[in-house]
Amino acid sequence: MSFLKPKTHIEQGDVVILYLSVNSMHAIEAVPTIVNKKGETIVNIFQTPYGSLKVQNIIGVEYGSRVELSKGYAHVLQPNPELWTQTLPHRTQIIYTPDISMILHQLEVRPGAVVVESGTGSGSLSHYFLRALKPTGRLHTFDFHEARAEQAREEFQRHGLGDFVTVYHRDVCNLGFTSELDGVADAVFLDLPAPDLAVPHAFKALKLSGGRFCSFSPCIEQSQRCINVLTQLGFNEICSMEVLQQESIIKTRTMPVIDLEFLKAPKDAAAEPNSNEDTKTKEPKEIKKYLTSSHPQLLPGHTGFLTFATLPPNIPKA
Ligand SMILES: C[S@@+](CC[C@H](N)C(=O)[O-])C[C@H]1O[C@@H](n2cnc3c(N)ncnc32)[C@H](O)[C@@H]1O
């Protein structure tokens, strides 16, 4: 139940983030025993590069505390969607926090919102939707992979989020979202290989008073096909974007102090052919150190194109 609301102490069954460093975190379940591959019940010992943790020892411990490992220490943190995205078991490719922050902002997900999502995948994005729309909203999430849908359903339940989500096992490109969802959604989100096939179903699911749409696609051709269908159906404010993180390089650089007289000199040089020589010899006199900021020339990190659109109110849905 550790995703539902802030807690002070770890209870048995909680998902806990074992934080070793910013690049090394693990999601563990606070249970004293586990069943091994041979079907035997054994003491739950979690191994890390800094030694082992007897998981029973963290039950009752305050969240945020430092806990001893056999060869070092770690901190035990209450999970949130950001930490979960970094530690969750990958069943599929997932969407990460920078793209998700833009998705939540552009879809205006807020308490009370009804969001329709497909595919559920590993549930990375779903956890953010749930945090933003609870306690009065609802997430309807669809995946055509039965095991993934079942695992996600069980995971939301275990995380204490089961009351705010319905997980469907369904092919949304061929069958659409269920008819009970016609006209109920404030926002529809697609992370599918062929989003264009699901856009007409998203159109149906959005409220008659209008709503927001987003599709995440790694390739621009997928976005282009999606945009064609959005345009045909009367969506507006269509916009595709990429969320790229740009690093700032902070460096002390040595630079000459600009001498305005020196800068003027080359102009005069055109009139006097021999004066070129003279200007070359005029070196700037003063050199100073400056703290500078610049950006790398390459921007790595393409994840996908986010295509957003608005369904305006009262578009007839014949
Ligand atoms: C990339 S994953 C989604 C990851 C998810 N956004 C996350 O952040 O964890 C795409 C999912 O879409 C599902 N999918 C693909 N085509 C589908 C369809 N036609 N109907 C429903 N689900 C579909 C796949 O089974 C897969 O689980």
Tab-separated table of C-alpha atoms and ligand atoms in Angstrom:
chain	number	residue	atom	x	y	z
A	1	MET	CA	0.000	0.000	0.000
A	2	SER	CA	3.014	2.273	-0.017
A	3	PHE	CA	1.991	4.342	-3.090
A	4	LEU	CA	-1.376	5.487	-1.720
A	5	LYS	CA	-0.402	8.218	0.735
A	6	PRO	CA	2.641	9.401	2.675
A	7	LYS	CA	3.601	7.035	5.518
A	8	THR	CA	6.052	7.360	8.353
A	9	HIS	CA	7.040	3.730	8.922
A	10	ILE	CA	7.538	0.645	6.757
A	11	GLU	CA	4.791	-1.945	7.142
A	12	GLN	CA	4.959	-5.582	6.142
A	13	GLY	CA	4.089	-5.931	2.435
A	14	ASP	CA	5.158	-2.379	1.489
A	15	VAL	CA	7.188	-1.817	-1.650
A	16	VAL	CA	10.331	-0.031	-0.441
A	17	ILE	CA	13.069	1.630	-2.486
A	18	LEU	CA	16.482	0.535	-1.259
A	19	TYR	CA	18.639	3.514	-2.200
A	20	LEU	CA	22.364	2.798	-2.537
A	21	SER	CA	23.260	5.751	-4.770
A	22	VAL	CA	21.611	7.911	-7.417
A	23	ASN	CA	22.479	5.248	-10.016
A	24	SER	CA	21.732	2.225	-7.856
A	25	MET	CA	18.260	1.712	-6.416
A	26	HIS	CA	16.142	-1.400	-5.991
A	27	ALA	CA	12.439	-1.899	-5.324
A	28	ILE	CA	12.017	-4.604	-2.683
A	29	GLU	CA	8.959	-5.963	-0.925
A	30	ALA	CA	9.088	-5.780	2.859
A	31	VAL	CA	8.290	-9.419	3.570
A	32	PRO	CA	10.314	-11.578	5.989
A	33	THR	CA	10.244	-14.762	3.869
A	34	ILE	CA	10.065	-15.682	0.197
A	35	VAL	CA	9.505	-18.900	-1.749
A	36	ASN	CA	12.572	-20.025	-3.731
A	37	LYS	CA	12.658	-21.802	-7.118
A	38	LYS	CA	12.418	-25.190	-5.373
A	39	GLY	CA	9.171	-24.091	-3.686
A	40	GLU	CA	10.802	-23.829	-0.237
A	41	THR	CA	10.005	-20.926	2.098
A	42	ILE	CA	13.266	-19.213	3.022
A	43	VAL	CA	14.362	-16.053	4.873
A	44	ASN	CA	14.245	-13.037	2.554
A	45	ILE	CA	17.827	-11.826	2.129
A	46	PHE	CA	18.465	-9.133	-0.499
A	47	GLN	CA	21.980	-8.985	-1.990
A	48	THR	CA	23.599	-5.679	-3.009
A	49	PRO	CA	27.149	-4.654	-4.023
A	50	TYR	CA	27.497	-3.433	-0.404
A	51	GLY	CA	26.509	-6.749	1.131
A	52	SER	CA	23.238	-8.325	2.139
A	53	LEU	CA	20.093	-7.038	3.833
A	54	LYS	CA	17.841	-9.188	5.990
A	55	VAL	CA	14.564	-7.707	4.737
A	56	GLN	CA	12.709	-8.483	7.978
A	57	ASN	CA	14.927	-5.876	9.692
A	58	ILE	CA	13.396	-2.967	7.760
A	59	ILE	CA	9.791	-3.684	8.832
A	60	GLY	CA	8.811	-0.994	11.359
A	61	VAL	CA	11.745	1.238	10.364
A	62	GLU	CA	11.036	4.907	9.598
A	63	TYR	CA	11.019	5.789	5.878
A	64	GLY	CA	14.143	7.747	4.968
A	65	SER	CA	16.298	5.949	7.538
A	66	ARG	CA	19.755	4.582	6.972
A	67	VAL	CA	19.899	0.798	7.278
A	68	GLU	CA	22.975	-1.362	7.724
A	69	LEU	CA	24.030	-3.859	5.045
A	70	SER	CA	26.631	-6.531	5.793
A	71	LYS	CA	29.370	-4.456	4.071
A	72	GLY	CA	27.926	-0.942	4.075
A	73	TYR	CA	24.645	0.912	4.301
A	74	ALA	CA	21.634	2.052	2.266
A	75	HIS	CA	18.570	4.240	2.780
A	76	VAL	CA	14.985	3.011	2.718
A	77	LEU	CA	12.626	5.325	0.793
A	78	GLN	CA	8.894	5.367	0.272
A	79	PRO	CA	8.225	4.786	-3.434
A	80	ASN	CA	6.738	7.413	-5.724
A	81	PRO	CA	6.198	7.238	-9.508
A	82	GLU	CA	9.631	8.772	-10.221
A	83	LEU	CA	11.479	6.163	-8.109
A	84	TRP	CA	9.243	3.367	-9.407
A	85	THR	CA	10.083	4.249	-13.041
A	86	GLN	CA	13.765	3.796	-12.179
A	87	THR	CA	13.323	0.460	-10.410
A	88	LEU	CA	10.268	-1.303	-11.880
A	89	PRO	CA	10.489	-4.738	-13.507
A	90	HIS	CA	10.571	-4.060	-17.265
A	91	ARG	CA	7.992	-6.063	-19.169
A	92	THR	CA	8.177	-3.628	-22.127
A	93	GLN	CA	9.885	-0.418	-23.181
A	94	ILE	CA	8.710	2.280	-20.796
A	95	ILE	CA	8.209	6.036	-20.791
A	96	TYR	CA	10.516	8.010	-18.467
A	97	THR	CA	9.980	11.022	-16.223
A	98	PRO	CA	11.033	13.858	-18.622
A	99	ASP	CA	8.496	12.794	-21.305
A	100	ILE	CA	5.910	12.004	-18.636
A	101	SER	CA	6.120	15.457	-17.079
A	102	MET	CA	5.255	16.970	-20.478
A	103	ILE	CA	2.424	14.443	-20.996
A	104	LEU	CA	0.808	15.231	-17.617
A	105	HIS	CA	1.117	18.970	-18.203
A	106	GLN	CA	-0.247	18.924	-21.760
A	107	LEU	CA	-3.092	16.516	-20.948
A	108	GLU	CA	-4.001	18.642	-17.905
A	109	VAL	CA	-4.371	15.557	-15.713
A	110	ARG	CA	-5.760	16.637	-12.328
A	111	PRO	CA	-7.786	15.158	-9.461
A	112	GLY	CA	-11.121	13.978	-10.860
A	113	ALA	CA	-9.891	13.506	-14.436
A	114	VAL	CA	-10.891	10.446	-16.452
A	115	VAL	CA	-7.944	9.182	-18.513
A	116	VAL	CA	-7.951	6.381	-21.107
A	117	GLU	CA	-4.535	4.817	-21.823
A	118	SER	CA	-3.195	2.124	-24.166
A	119	GLY	CA	-0.945	0.152	-23.936
A	120	THR	CA	-0.454	-0.341	-20.266
A	121	GLY	CA	2.941	-1.988	-20.848
A	122	SER	CA	4.967	-1.975	-17.606
A	123	GLY	CA	2.704	0.603	-15.957
A	124	SER	CA	5.401	3.264	-15.705
A	125	LEU	CA	3.222	6.100	-17.021
A	126	SER	CA	0.075	4.688	-15.377
A	127	HIS	CA	1.521	5.342	-11.896
A	128	TYR	CA	1.887	9.071	-12.686
A	129	PHE	CA	-1.641	9.256	-14.117
A	130	LEU	CA	-2.941	7.621	-10.940
A	131	ARG	CA	-1.107	9.999	-8.616
A	132	ALA	CA	-2.425	12.998	-10.561
A	133	LEU	CA	-6.095	11.943	-10.912
A	134	LYS	CA	-6.843	10.299	-7.526
A	135	PRO	CA	-8.847	10.337	-5.339
A	136	THR	CA	-11.852	11.255	-7.497
A	137	GLY	CA	-10.695	10.454	-11.036
A	138	ARG	CA	-10.226	7.161	-12.868
A	139	LEU	CA	-7.695	5.552	-15.195
A	140	HIS	CA	-8.903	3.060	-17.815
A	141	THR	CA	-5.831	1.293	-19.173
A	142	PHE	CA	-5.777	-1.268	-22.027
A	143	ASP	CA	-3.261	-3.854	-23.192
A	144	PHE	CA	-3.774	-6.702	-25.673
A	145	HIS	CA	-1.084	-8.808	-23.974
A	146	GLU	CA	-3.022	-10.820	-21.410
A	147	ALA	CA	-0.136	-11.517	-19.008
A	148	ARG	CA	0.903	-7.843	-19.010
A	149	ALA	CA	-2.643	-6.698	-18.295
A	150	GLU	CA	-2.900	-9.210	-15.441
A	151	GLN	CA	0.497	-8.265	-13.960
A	152	ALA	CA	-0.389	-4.572	-14.095
A	153	ARG	CA	-3.785	-5.208	-12.418
A	154	GLU	CA	-2.113	-7.164	-9.629
A	155	GLU	CA	0.632	-4.521	-9.236
A	156	PHE	CA	-1.827	-1.597	-8.955
A	157	GLN	CA	-3.724	-3.580	-6.315
A	158	ARG	CA	-0.551	-4.349	-4.348
A	159	HIS	CA	0.463	-0.669	-4.518
A	160	GLY	CA	-2.852	0.436	-3.017
A	161	LEU	CA	-4.045	2.052	-6.273
A	162	GLY	CA	-6.632	-0.552	-7.312
A	163	ASP	CA	-9.629	1.669	-6.452
A	164	PHE	CA	-8.705	4.249	-9.094
A	165	VAL	CA	-7.944	2.075	-12.108
A	166	THR	CA	-9.564	-0.485	-14.404
A	167	VAL	CA	-7.210	-2.662	-16.437
A	168	TYR	CA	-8.630	-4.159	-19.654
A	169	HIS	CA	-7.229	-6.977	-21.763
A	170	ARG	CA	-8.239	-5.812	-25.242
A	171	ASP	CA	-6.907	-4.968	-28.693
A	172	VAL	CA	-7.804	-1.300	-28.973
A	173	CYS	CA	-6.774	-0.934	-32.625
A	174	ASN	CA	-9.197	-3.597	-33.821
A	175	LEU	CA	-11.906	-3.468	-31.137
A	176	GLY	CA	-11.636	0.068	-29.787
A	177	PHE	CA	-12.151	1.010	-26.141
A	178	THR	CA	-15.316	-0.478	-24.640
A	179	SER	CA	-18.616	1.223	-25.511
A	180	GLU	CA	-19.186	2.190	-21.817
A	181	LEU	CA	-16.248	4.563	-22.279
A	182	ASP	CA	-17.830	6.466	-25.197
A	183	GLY	CA	-17.802	10.169	-24.340
A	184	VAL	CA	-16.332	9.834	-20.813
A	185	ALA	CA	-12.631	10.714	-21.194
A	186	ASP	CA	-11.000	14.046	-20.410
A	187	ALA	CA	-7.790	12.756	-21.992
A	188	VAL	CA	-6.633	9.817	-24.101
A	189	PHE	CA	-3.036	8.642	-24.261
A	190	LEU	CA	-1.619	6.131	-26.781
A	191	ASP	CA	1.745	4.325	-26.696
A	192	LEU	CA	1.130	1.865	-29.536
A	193	PRO	CA	2.996	0.770	-32.677
A	194	ALA	CA	0.097	1.934	-34.911
A	195	PRO	CA	-1.568	4.813	-33.033
A	196	ASP	CA	-3.388	6.015	-36.178
A	197	LEU	CA	-5.604	2.901	-35.984
A	198	ALA	CA	-6.692	3.827	-32.447
A	199	VAL	CA	-7.295	7.558	-33.052
A	200	PRO	CA	-10.944	7.077	-34.205
A	201	HIS	CA	-11.562	5.146	-30.950
A	202	ALA	CA	-9.889	7.914	-28.923
A	203	PHE	CA	-12.216	10.382	-30.699
A	204	LYS	CA	-15.215	8.332	-29.526
A	205	ALA	CA	-13.950	8.038	-25.945
A	206	LEU	CA	-13.372	11.782	-25.481
A	207	LYS	CA	-16.149	13.870	-23.922
A	208	LEU	CA	-18.545	15.739	-26.208
A	209	SER	CA	-17.384	18.877	-24.385
A	210	GLY	CA	-13.906	18.152	-25.774
A	211	GLY	CA	-10.637	16.868	-24.396
A	212	ARG	CA	-6.940	16.371	-24.930
A	213	PHE	CA	-5.101	13.669	-26.860
A	214	CYS	CA	-1.491	12.476	-26.832
A	215	SER	CA	0.393	9.775	-28.702
A	216	PHE	CA	4.010	8.749	-28.011
A	217	SER	CA	5.890	7.310	-31.016
A	218	PRO	CA	9.595	6.629	-31.505
A	219	CYS	CA	9.376	7.240	-35.296
A	220	ILE	CA	8.171	10.388	-37.037
A	221	GLU	CA	6.271	8.320	-39.658
A	222	GLN	CA	4.004	6.982	-36.890
A	223	SER	CA	3.333	10.572	-35.767
A	224	GLN	CA	2.635	11.677	-39.357
A	225	ARG	CA	0.033	8.944	-39.893
A	226	CYS	CA	-1.511	9.780	-36.527
A	227	ILE	CA	-1.672	13.508	-37.390
A	228	ASN	CA	-3.432	12.727	-40.710
A	229	VAL	CA	-6.232	10.922	-38.889
A	230	LEU	CA	-6.442	13.585	-36.149
A	231	THR	CA	-6.852	16.264	-38.833
A	232	GLN	CA	-9.555	14.295	-40.694
A	233	LEU	CA	-11.545	13.896	-37.461
A	234	GLY	CA	-11.533	17.612	-36.612
A	235	PHE	CA	-8.899	17.748	-33.842
A	236	ASN	CA	-7.055	21.059	-33.607
A	237	GLU	CA	-3.998	22.511	-31.803
A	238	ILE	CA	-2.047	19.551	-33.235
A	239	CYS	CA	1.583	19.708	-32.225
A	240	SER	CA	4.456	17.201	-32.185
A	241	MET	CA	7.428	17.725	-29.909
A	242	GLU	CA	10.445	16.001	-28.423
A	243	VAL	CA	11.574	16.423	-24.834
A	244	LEU	CA	15.356	16.663	-24.920
A	245	GLN	CA	17.451	17.356	-21.883
A	246	GLN	CA	20.204	19.838	-22.576
A	247	GLU	CA	23.273	19.876	-20.415
A	248	SER	CA	24.972	23.175	-19.541
A	249	ILE	CA	28.746	23.005	-19.421
A	250	ILE	CA	30.054	25.434	-16.816
A	251	LYS	CA	33.744	26.250	-17.351
A	252	THR	CA	36.225	28.943	-16.470
A	253	ARG	CA	37.632	30.273	-19.741
A	254	THR	CA	40.406	32.767	-20.379
A	255	MET	CA	39.447	35.478	-22.833
A	256	PRO	CA	40.890	38.784	-23.953
A	257	VAL	CA	39.117	41.930	-22.793
A	258	ILE	CA	37.542	43.460	-25.894
A	259	ASP	CA	39.313	46.588	-26.966
A	260	LEU	CA	36.850	48.701	-28.950
A	261	GLU	CA	39.615	50.777	-30.549
A	262	PHE	CA	41.228	47.542	-31.750
A	263	LEU	CA	37.914	46.373	-33.257
A	264	LYS	CA	37.582	49.614	-35.165
A	265	ALA	CA	41.017	49.264	-36.757
A	266	PRO	CA	40.209	46.744	-39.599
A	267	LYS	CA	37.661	49.231	-41.094
A	268	ASP	CA	40.361	51.828	-41.478
A	269	ALA	CA	42.614	49.151	-42.942
A	270	ALA	CA	40.517	48.980	-46.149
A	271	ALA	CA	41.395	52.600	-46.906
A	272	GLU	CA	45.089	52.166	-46.172
A	273	PRO	CA	46.484	48.981	-47.797
A	274	ASN	CA	49.618	48.792	-45.627
A	275	SER	CA	47.790	49.266	-42.329
A	276	ASN	CA	46.740	45.552	-42.330
A	277	GLU	CA	50.155	44.738	-41.007
A	278	ASP	CA	49.748	47.303	-38.255
A	279	THR	CA	46.398	45.924	-37.032
A	280	LYS	CA	47.771	42.371	-36.830
A	281	THR	CA	50.430	43.505	-34.417
A	282	LYS	CA	47.851	45.191	-32.147
A	283	GLU	CA	47.333	42.318	-29.655
A	284	PRO	CA	44.650	42.744	-26.965
A	285	LYS	CA	46.417	43.850	-23.854
A	286	GLU	CA	44.296	42.481	-21.048
A	287	ILE	CA	43.378	38.788	-20.546
A	288	LYS	CA	40.645	37.898	-18.030
A	289	LYS	CA	39.116	34.699	-16.582
A	290	TYR	CA	35.339	34.304	-16.990
A	291	LEU	CA	32.926	31.680	-15.666
A	292	THR	CA	31.040	30.599	-18.823
A	293	SER	CA	28.112	28.369	-19.718
A	294	SER	CA	27.757	26.553	-23.038
A	295	HIS	CA	25.912	23.564	-24.500
A	296	PRO	CA	27.347	20.368	-25.999
A	297	GLN	CA	27.152	20.302	-29.823
A	298	LEU	CA	25.365	16.962	-29.855
A	299	LEU	CA	22.012	16.384	-28.168
A	300	PRO	CA	21.701	12.654	-27.460
A	301	GLY	CA	18.607	11.158	-25.894
A	302	HIS	CA	15.848	10.820	-28.494
A	303	THR	CA	13.070	8.810	-26.875
A	304	GLY	CA	10.033	9.580	-28.987
A	305	PHE	CA	7.808	12.200	-30.545
A	306	LEU	CA	4.890	13.383	-28.449
A	307	THR	CA	1.910	14.371	-30.584
A	308	PHE	CA	-0.706	16.414	-28.755
A	309	ALA	CA	-4.105	17.541	-30.016
A	310	THR	CA	-7.337	19.040	-28.732
A	311	LEU	CA	-10.804	17.777	-29.562
A	312	PRO	CA	-12.930	20.919	-29.609
A	313	PRO	CA	-16.407	20.815	-28.016
A	314	ASN	CA	-19.517	19.621	-29.841
A	315	ILE	CA	-17.902	17.874	-32.810
A	316	PRO	CA	-20.640	15.489	-34.023
A	317	LYS	CA	-19.698	11.830	-33.392
A	318	ALA	CA	-21.976	10.165	-35.907
B	1	LIG	C1	5.755	0.354	-25.146
B	1	LIG	S1	4.545	-0.521	-24.248
B	1	LIG	C2	3.779	0.735	-23.252
B	1	LIG	C3	4.651	1.171	-22.104
B	1	LIG	C4	3.960	2.079	-21.122
B	1	LIG	N1	3.588	3.352	-21.719
B	1	LIG	C5	4.847	2.312	-19.912
B	1	LIG	O1	5.264	3.482	-19.691
B	1	LIG	O2	5.130	1.373	-19.182
B	1	LIG	C6	3.318	-0.794	-25.467
B	1	LIG	C7	2.243	-1.752	-25.024
B	1	LIG	O3	1.176	-1.663	-25.945
B	1	LIG	C8	0.586	-2.934	-26.070
B	1	LIG	N2	-0.142	-2.944	-27.351
B	1	LIG	C9	0.377	-2.946	-28.596
B	1	LIG	N3	-0.619	-2.938	-29.505
B	1	LIG	C10	-1.786	-2.952	-28.820
B	1	LIG	C11	-3.157	-2.951	-29.198
B	1	LIG	N4	-3.521	-2.966	-30.475
B	1	LIG	N5	-4.094	-2.925	-28.212
B	1	LIG	C12	-3.726	-2.912	-26.910
B	1	LIG	N6	-2.449	-2.923	-26.495
B	1	LIG	C13	-1.483	-2.936	-27.432
B	1	LIG	C14	1.759	-3.909	-25.972
B	1	LIG	O4	1.333	-5.189	-25.543
B	1	LIG	C15	2.669	-3.200	-24.968
B	1	LIG	O5	2.475	-3.734	-23.689
